[in-house]
Amino acid sequence: MSFAIVTDSSSNLTEEVIDRFDLSVLPLTFMVDGEEYRSYLKGAKTDLAQFYAMMREGKVITTSLPNLQESRETIEALLKAGDDVLYLGFSSGLSGTYQAIELLLSELAGLYPERTVTSVDTLAASGGEGLLVTYAAKMREGGASLAEVRDWVEDQKLHLAHWFTVDDLMFLFRGGRVSRTAAWAGTMLNIKPVMHVDDEGHLIPLEKVRGRKKSLKALVDHMEQTADAPVADQTVYITHGDCLEDAEYVAGLVRERFGVTDIMINWVDPVIGAHSGPGTMALFFLASQR
């Protein structure tokens, strides 16, 4: 029996990956000066350079969960078409998205008792969530059942390492991630935080380095310390907040140090980017631990 894989726009997947694996994506929403936008629309190209330019200009940007009516229509259409549904959702440690969609899925499961409707809280974000979705889609493509895919994601999600840095601590302050004093002092001293997503799905600062290049190198250093071998065979995702040159620099370090050839680079979507800001850089890979 076929099954559909549903995720949300916080997975930061490229349109090519979404199309290749026939994924359904629920868009989270963001507001700029009171006007509402979807963070992903099938076939539509969001001008993310303009989005980050607005952030630099000081525009007021807020974020919200997926539209539940639209999400219901998307998922119900799959059920009516005869598909079972596996939802792989944005970390509950960072958003209420997973809980909201889980409630919706529970309601739909009652209306379609002949269908299997299940979900996994990936405890992941951005390319980390996206990488888990990609592995799940490849398993489905290889003939794995819904139960097999779900169980693999549950077993492996705490081995999906997320390493982040940002260029401007003031955006983390505005998002409530650091104090005003820490943001001000870090800016004055050119201190860059190196952060990860922990086992509870929260974004946690782990160390501080001085200078942008050192912070980018630190992401790859953490990969060297924990990445599962053979590292060269891994798929690695990199996401960025309007700093493609830095993303390509990190990708170059990963290729040079580990021989990885399968690297996907994509933007950090507006909902995550609204909190982390321009200059966000993130590296994702399978590891012995997060």
mmCIF file of C-alpha atoms in Angstrom:
data_model
loop_
_atom_site.group_PDB
_atom_site.id
_atom_site.type_symbol
_atom_site.label_atom_id
_atom_site.label_comp_id
_atom_site.label_asym_id
_atom_site.label_seq_id
_atom_site.Cartn_x
_atom_site.Cartn_y
_atom_site.Cartn_z
ATOM 1 C CA MET A 1 0.000 0.000 0.000
ATOM 2 C CA SER A 2 1.371 3.429 -0.920
ATOM 3 C CA PHE A 3 1.999 6.143 1.606
ATOM 4 C CA ALA A 4 2.618 9.852 1.374
ATOM 5 C CA ILE A 5 5.367 11.720 3.211
ATOM 6 C CA VAL A 6 4.283 15.103 4.512
ATOM 7 C CA THR A 7 6.602 17.657 6.062
ATOM 8 C CA ASP A 8 6.551 21.405 6.645
ATOM 9 C CA SER A 9 8.428 24.311 5.125
ATOM 10 C CA SER A 10 10.894 24.445 8.016
ATOM 11 C CA SER A 11 12.607 21.438 6.432
ATOM 12 C CA ASN A 12 14.219 23.898 3.961
ATOM 13 C CA LEU A 13 14.192 21.418 1.071
ATOM 14 C CA THR A 14 14.866 22.505 -2.482
ATOM 15 C CA GLU A 15 12.099 22.338 -5.053
ATOM 16 C CA GLU A 16 14.133 19.677 -6.872
ATOM 17 C CA VAL A 17 14.121 17.373 -3.825
ATOM 18 C CA ILE A 18 10.424 18.014 -3.180
ATOM 19 C CA ASP A 19 9.573 17.132 -6.780
ATOM 20 C CA ARG A 20 11.903 14.150 -7.032
ATOM 21 C CA PHE A 21 10.403 12.440 -4.006
ATOM 22 C CA ASP A 22 6.819 13.689 -4.452
ATOM 23 C CA LEU A 23 6.709 15.283 -1.005
ATOM 24 C CA SER A 24 3.833 17.315 0.410
ATOM 25 C CA VAL A 25 4.935 20.477 2.234
ATOM 26 C CA LEU A 26 2.814 22.426 4.720
ATOM 27 C CA PRO A 27 3.887 26.088 4.655
ATOM 28 C CA LEU A 28 4.391 28.003 7.877
ATOM 29 C CA THR A 29 3.510 31.684 7.707
ATOM 30 C CA PHE A 30 5.332 34.920 8.397
ATOM 31 C CA MET A 31 4.200 38.526 8.576
ATOM 32 C CA VAL A 32 6.083 41.610 7.427
ATOM 33 C CA ASP A 33 4.606 44.884 8.663
ATOM 34 C CA GLY A 34 1.311 43.089 9.247
ATOM 35 C CA GLU A 35 1.070 41.475 5.796
ATOM 36 C CA GLU A 36 0.923 37.673 5.799
ATOM 37 C CA TYR A 37 3.026 35.439 3.539
ATOM 38 C CA ARG A 38 3.470 31.677 3.099
ATOM 39 C CA SER A 39 7.029 30.456 3.591
ATOM 40 C CA TYR A 40 6.550 27.925 0.790
ATOM 41 C CA LEU A 41 4.161 27.757 -2.149
ATOM 42 C CA LYS A 42 4.447 25.006 -4.713
ATOM 43 C CA GLY A 43 5.971 26.364 -7.900
ATOM 44 C CA ALA A 44 6.398 29.893 -6.517
ATOM 45 C CA LYS A 45 9.811 31.457 -6.025
ATOM 46 C CA THR A 46 10.087 33.498 -2.849
ATOM 47 C CA ASP A 47 12.673 36.278 -3.147
ATOM 48 C CA LEU A 48 14.669 35.344 -0.063
ATOM 49 C CA ALA A 49 17.393 37.891 -0.805
ATOM 50 C CA GLN A 50 14.696 40.551 -0.516
ATOM 51 C CA PHE A 51 13.404 38.951 2.696
ATOM 52 C CA TYR A 52 16.828 39.159 4.334
ATOM 53 C CA ALA A 53 17.292 42.682 2.999
ATOM 54 C CA MET A 54 14.081 43.631 4.815
ATOM 55 C CA MET A 55 15.486 42.126 8.002
ATOM 56 C CA ARG A 56 18.649 44.193 7.648
ATOM 57 C CA GLU A 57 16.480 47.273 7.167
ATOM 58 C CA GLY A 58 14.768 46.592 10.490
ATOM 59 C CA LYS A 59 11.350 45.507 9.204
ATOM 60 C CA VAL A 60 9.132 43.956 11.861
ATOM 61 C CA ILE A 61 8.792 40.235 11.039
ATOM 62 C CA THR A 62 6.718 37.758 13.029
ATOM 63 C CA THR A 63 6.011 34.080 12.401
ATOM 64 C CA SER A 64 3.104 31.696 12.804
ATOM 65 C CA LEU A 65 2.078 28.052 12.466
ATOM 66 C CA PRO A 66 0.813 26.528 9.228
ATOM 67 C CA ASN A 67 -2.729 27.493 8.249
ATOM 68 C CA LEU A 68 -4.691 24.570 9.701
ATOM 69 C CA GLN A 69 -7.499 24.675 7.138
ATOM 70 C CA GLU A 70 -5.019 24.559 4.265
ATOM 71 C CA SER A 71 -3.062 21.804 6.023
ATOM 72 C CA ARG A 72 -6.251 19.811 6.493
ATOM 73 C CA GLU A 73 -7.104 20.131 2.809
ATOM 74 C CA THR A 74 -3.615 18.972 1.788
ATOM 75 C CA ILE A 75 -3.591 15.922 4.045
ATOM 76 C CA GLU A 76 -7.218 14.985 3.465
ATOM 77 C CA ALA A 77 -6.670 15.008 -0.297
ATOM 78 C CA LEU A 78 -3.952 12.375 0.174
ATOM 79 C CA LEU A 79 -6.227 10.222 2.331
ATOM 80 C CA LYS A 80 -9.083 10.480 -0.165
ATOM 81 C CA ALA A 81 -6.678 9.405 -2.906
ATOM 82 C CA GLY A 82 -6.005 6.184 -0.964
ATOM 83 C CA ASP A 83 -2.635 7.056 0.558
ATOM 84 C CA ASP A 84 -1.561 6.431 4.107
ATOM 85 C CA VAL A 85 0.242 9.442 5.622
ATOM 86 C CA LEU A 86 3.529 9.850 7.472
ATOM 87 C CA TYR A 87 4.144 13.370 8.776
ATOM 88 C CA LEU A 88 7.712 14.327 9.708
ATOM 89 C CA GLY A 89 7.488 17.600 11.587
ATOM 90 C CA PHE A 90 9.452 20.618 12.777
ATOM 91 C CA SER A 91 10.972 20.261 16.251
ATOM 92 C CA SER A 92 8.465 20.670 19.070
ATOM 93 C CA GLY A 93 11.328 22.283 20.986
ATOM 94 C CA LEU A 94 11.266 25.255 18.631
ATOM 95 C CA SER A 95 7.672 25.572 17.439
ATOM 96 C CA GLY A 96 4.093 24.554 18.155
ATOM 97 C CA THR A 97 3.797 23.284 14.568
ATOM 98 C CA TYR A 98 4.195 19.601 15.389
ATOM 99 C CA GLN A 99 1.580 19.638 18.157
ATOM 100 C CA ALA A 100 -0.927 21.482 15.965
ATOM 101 C CA ILE A 101 -0.528 19.107 13.023
ATOM 102 C CA GLU A 102 -0.533 16.056 15.311
ATOM 103 C CA LEU A 103 -3.972 17.095 16.612
ATOM 104 C CA LEU A 104 -5.172 17.535 13.049
ATOM 105 C CA LEU A 105 -3.844 14.108 12.086
ATOM 106 C CA SER A 106 -5.608 12.528 15.059
ATOM 107 C CA GLU A 107 -8.905 14.019 13.897
ATOM 108 C CA LEU A 108 -8.376 12.857 10.315
ATOM 109 C CA ALA A 109 -7.399 9.351 11.466
ATOM 110 C CA GLY A 110 -10.805 9.087 13.093
ATOM 111 C CA LEU A 111 -12.528 10.144 9.872
ATOM 112 C CA TYR A 112 -10.493 7.724 7.734
ATOM 113 C CA PRO A 113 -10.133 4.583 9.892
ATOM 114 C CA GLU A 114 -9.097 2.508 6.878
ATOM 115 C CA ARG A 115 -5.973 4.652 6.457
ATOM 116 C CA THR A 116 -2.777 4.689 8.547
ATOM 117 C CA VAL A 117 -2.028 8.227 9.738
ATOM 118 C CA THR A 118 1.081 8.672 11.858
ATOM 119 C CA SER A 119 3.781 11.226 12.653
ATOM 120 C CA VAL A 120 7.272 11.739 14.041
ATOM 121 C CA ASP A 121 8.483 14.774 15.950
ATOM 122 C CA THR A 122 11.895 14.984 14.290
ATOM 123 C CA LEU A 123 13.219 17.277 17.047
ATOM 124 C CA ALA A 124 15.032 18.800 14.089
ATOM 125 C CA ALA A 125 15.034 22.067 12.182
ATOM 126 C CA SER A 126 16.033 23.482 8.819
ATOM 127 C CA GLY A 127 18.319 21.157 6.851
ATOM 128 C CA GLY A 128 18.367 18.713 9.767
ATOM 129 C CA GLU A 129 14.654 18.111 9.398
ATOM 130 C CA GLY A 130 15.081 18.141 5.626
ATOM 131 C CA LEU A 131 17.857 15.563 5.713
ATOM 132 C CA LEU A 132 15.708 13.173 7.780
ATOM 133 C CA VAL A 133 12.866 13.668 5.306
ATOM 134 C CA THR A 134 15.232 12.948 2.409
ATOM 135 C CA TYR A 135 16.490 9.723 3.985
ATOM 136 C CA ALA A 136 12.875 8.703 4.654
ATOM 137 C CA ALA A 137 11.931 9.400 1.033
ATOM 138 C CA LYS A 138 14.877 7.358 -0.244
ATOM 139 C CA MET A 139 13.795 4.449 1.967
ATOM 140 C CA ARG A 140 10.258 4.658 0.581
ATOM 141 C CA GLU A 141 11.684 4.766 -2.926
ATOM 142 C CA GLY A 142 13.608 1.590 -2.104
ATOM 143 C CA GLY A 143 10.443 -0.226 -1.063
ATOM 144 C CA ALA A 144 10.406 0.281 2.720
ATOM 145 C CA SER A 145 7.002 0.279 4.395
ATOM 146 C CA LEU A 146 5.529 3.206 6.294
ATOM 147 C CA ALA A 147 6.241 1.450 9.591
ATOM 148 C CA GLU A 148 9.839 0.757 8.606
ATOM 149 C CA VAL A 149 10.426 4.369 7.587
ATOM 150 C CA ARG A 150 8.747 5.758 10.702
ATOM 151 C CA ASP A 151 10.771 3.493 12.980
ATOM 152 C CA TRP A 152 14.035 4.395 11.226
ATOM 153 C CA VAL A 153 13.382 8.125 11.676
ATOM 154 C CA GLU A 154 12.522 7.597 15.352
ATOM 155 C CA ASP A 155 15.702 5.561 15.849
ATOM 156 C CA GLN A 156 17.996 7.933 13.956
ATOM 157 C CA LYS A 157 16.670 11.416 14.688
ATOM 158 C CA LEU A 158 19.001 11.965 17.646
ATOM 159 C CA HIS A 159 21.921 11.110 15.366
ATOM 160 C CA LEU A 160 21.126 13.981 13.006
ATOM 161 C CA ALA A 161 23.647 16.647 14.004
ATOM 162 C CA HIS A 162 22.822 20.358 13.577
ATOM 163 C CA TRP A 163 25.616 22.931 13.872
ATOM 164 C CA PHE A 164 24.784 26.621 13.462
ATOM 165 C CA THR A 165 26.461 29.986 13.658
ATOM 166 C CA VAL A 166 25.159 33.504 13.054
ATOM 167 C CA ASP A 167 26.831 36.707 11.956
ATOM 168 C CA ASP A 168 24.792 39.189 14.004
ATOM 169 C CA LEU A 169 23.824 38.394 17.590
ATOM 170 C CA MET A 170 21.210 41.161 17.649
ATOM 171 C CA PHE A 171 18.842 38.989 15.624
ATOM 172 C CA LEU A 172 19.147 36.219 18.205
ATOM 173 C CA PHE A 173 18.426 38.814 20.881
ATOM 174 C CA ARG A 174 15.274 39.931 19.055
ATOM 175 C CA GLY A 175 14.235 36.281 18.800
ATOM 176 C CA GLY A 176 14.732 35.800 22.547
ATOM 177 C CA ARG A 177 17.730 33.466 22.181
ATOM 178 C CA VAL A 178 20.356 35.638 23.901
ATOM 179 C CA SER A 179 20.287 38.565 26.310
ATOM 180 C CA ARG A 180 20.731 42.165 25.191
ATOM 181 C CA THR A 181 23.996 42.359 27.135
ATOM 182 C CA ALA A 182 25.380 39.198 25.492
ATOM 183 C CA ALA A 183 24.348 40.409 22.053
ATOM 184 C CA TRP A 184 25.904 43.839 22.560
ATOM 185 C CA ALA A 185 29.139 42.473 24.044
ATOM 186 C CA GLY A 186 29.458 39.810 21.362
ATOM 187 C CA THR A 187 28.979 42.381 18.612
ATOM 188 C CA MET A 188 31.599 44.706 20.095
ATOM 189 C CA LEU A 189 34.149 41.887 20.477
ATOM 190 C CA ASN A 190 33.353 40.156 17.147
ATOM 191 C CA ILE A 191 32.293 37.044 19.056
ATOM 192 C CA LYS A 192 30.339 34.454 17.054
ATOM 193 C CA PRO A 193 28.303 31.748 18.787
ATOM 194 C CA VAL A 194 28.528 28.122 17.718
ATOM 195 C CA MET A 195 25.206 26.415 18.456
ATOM 196 C CA HIS A 196 23.498 23.092 17.990
ATOM 197 C CA VAL A 197 20.031 21.577 18.315
ATOM 198 C CA ASP A 198 20.036 19.330 21.375
ATOM 199 C CA ASP A 199 18.236 16.036 22.074
ATOM 200 C CA GLU A 200 15.098 17.909 23.118
ATOM 201 C CA GLY A 201 15.029 19.888 19.895
ATOM 202 C CA HIS A 202 16.143 23.213 21.374
ATOM 203 C CA LEU A 203 18.703 25.559 19.857
ATOM 204 C CA ILE A 204 21.563 25.734 22.378
ATOM 205 C CA PRO A 205 24.775 27.837 22.261
ATOM 206 C CA LEU A 206 27.796 25.655 23.008
ATOM 207 C CA GLU A 207 30.879 27.775 22.415
ATOM 208 C CA LYS A 208 32.074 31.192 21.321
ATOM 209 C CA VAL A 209 34.777 31.981 18.812
ATOM 210 C CA ARG A 210 36.193 35.274 17.600
ATOM 211 C CA GLY A 211 35.647 36.014 13.930
ATOM 212 C CA ARG A 212 33.421 34.729 11.158
ATOM 213 C CA LYS A 213 35.917 32.399 9.472
ATOM 214 C CA LYS A 214 36.720 30.674 12.745
ATOM 215 C CA SER A 215 33.021 30.130 13.425
ATOM 216 C CA LEU A 216 32.546 28.546 10.000
ATOM 217 C CA LYS A 217 35.543 26.290 10.518
ATOM 218 C CA ALA A 218 34.199 25.323 13.953
ATOM 219 C CA LEU A 219 31.103 23.810 12.320
ATOM 220 C CA VAL A 220 33.306 21.485 10.271
ATOM 221 C CA ASP A 221 35.507 20.726 13.296
ATOM 222 C CA HIS A 222 32.420 19.433 15.118
ATOM 223 C CA MET A 223 31.605 17.308 12.100
ATOM 224 C CA GLU A 224 35.064 15.769 12.273
ATOM 225 C CA GLN A 225 34.579 14.926 15.954
ATOM 226 C CA THR A 226 31.244 13.099 15.648
ATOM 227 C CA ALA A 227 30.249 12.272 12.038
ATOM 228 C CA ASP A 228 29.408 8.654 11.299
ATOM 229 C CA ALA A 229 31.910 6.823 9.114
ATOM 230 C CA PRO A 230 32.358 6.431 6.237
ATOM 231 C CA VAL A 231 31.813 10.194 6.157
ATOM 232 C CA ALA A 232 32.534 10.396 2.425
ATOM 233 C CA ASP A 233 29.382 8.368 1.718
ATOM 234 C CA GLN A 234 27.077 10.708 3.615
ATOM 235 C CA THR A 235 24.599 13.207 2.266
ATOM 236 C CA VAL A 236 25.309 16.604 3.860
ATOM 237 C CA TYR A 237 22.966 19.593 3.923
ATOM 238 C CA ILE A 238 24.018 23.227 4.357
ATOM 239 C CA THR A 239 21.565 26.092 4.780
ATOM 240 C CA HIS A 240 22.318 29.800 4.844
ATOM 241 C CA GLY A 241 20.684 33.144 5.542
ATOM 242 C CA ASP A 242 21.700 35.111 2.429
ATOM 243 C CA CYS A 243 25.403 34.251 2.649
ATOM 244 C CA LEU A 244 25.941 31.849 -0.235
ATOM 245 C CA GLU A 245 29.678 32.530 -0.405
ATOM 246 C CA ASP A 246 30.090 31.363 3.191
ATOM 247 C CA ALA A 247 27.939 28.288 2.470
ATOM 248 C CA GLU A 248 30.193 27.399 -0.449
ATOM 249 C CA TYR A 249 33.246 27.925 1.774
ATOM 250 C CA VAL A 250 31.860 25.453 4.337
ATOM 251 C CA ALA A 251 30.978 23.004 1.548
ATOM 252 C CA GLY A 252 34.552 23.272 0.281
ATOM 253 C CA LEU A 253 35.926 22.453 3.732
ATOM 254 C CA VAL A 254 33.633 19.417 3.971
ATOM 255 C CA ARG A 255 34.738 18.158 0.546
ATOM 256 C CA GLU A 256 38.408 18.752 1.300
ATOM 257 C CA ARG A 257 38.432 17.231 4.766
ATOM 258 C CA PHE A 258 36.100 14.263 4.282
ATOM 259 C CA GLY A 259 35.747 13.652 0.551
ATOM 260 C CA VAL A 260 31.963 14.159 0.685
ATOM 261 C CA THR A 261 30.467 14.668 -2.772
ATOM 262 C CA ASP A 262 26.711 14.720 -2.028
ATOM 263 C CA ILE A 263 26.153 18.217 -0.581
ATOM 264 C CA MET A 264 22.957 20.228 -0.907
ATOM 265 C CA ILE A 265 23.015 23.990 -0.280
ATOM 266 C CA ASN A 266 19.773 25.913 0.242
ATOM 267 C CA TRP A 267 18.417 29.009 1.965
ATOM 268 C CA VAL A 268 17.188 29.124 5.553
ATOM 269 C CA ASP A 269 13.456 29.700 5.139
ATOM 270 C CA PRO A 270 11.801 32.923 6.385
ATOM 271 C CA VAL A 271 10.212 31.390 9.493
ATOM 272 C CA ILE A 272 13.538 30.178 10.900
ATOM 273 C CA GLY A 273 15.465 33.073 9.367
ATOM 274 C CA ALA A 274 13.198 35.594 11.093
ATOM 275 C CA HIS A 275 14.713 34.436 14.398
ATOM 276 C CA SER A 276 18.309 33.701 13.373
ATOM 277 C CA GLY A 277 18.828 36.566 10.924
ATOM 278 C CA PRO A 278 20.976 37.241 7.859
ATOM 279 C CA GLY A 279 24.320 35.487 7.972
ATOM 280 C CA THR A 280 22.952 32.306 9.528
ATOM 281 C CA MET A 281 25.031 29.300 8.534
ATOM 282 C CA ALA A 282 24.111 25.700 9.357
ATOM 283 C CA LEU A 283 25.666 22.293 8.696
ATOM 284 C CA PHE A 284 23.810 18.962 8.991
ATOM 285 C CA PHE A 285 25.030 15.353 8.910
ATOM 286 C CA LEU A 286 24.579 11.953 10.561
ATOM 287 C CA ALA A 287 26.665 11.543 13.698
ATOM 288 C CA SER A 288 27.266 9.385 16.745
ATOM 289 C CA GLN A 289 25.332 11.994 18.714
ATOM 290 C CA ARG A 290 23.827 15.402 18.206
#
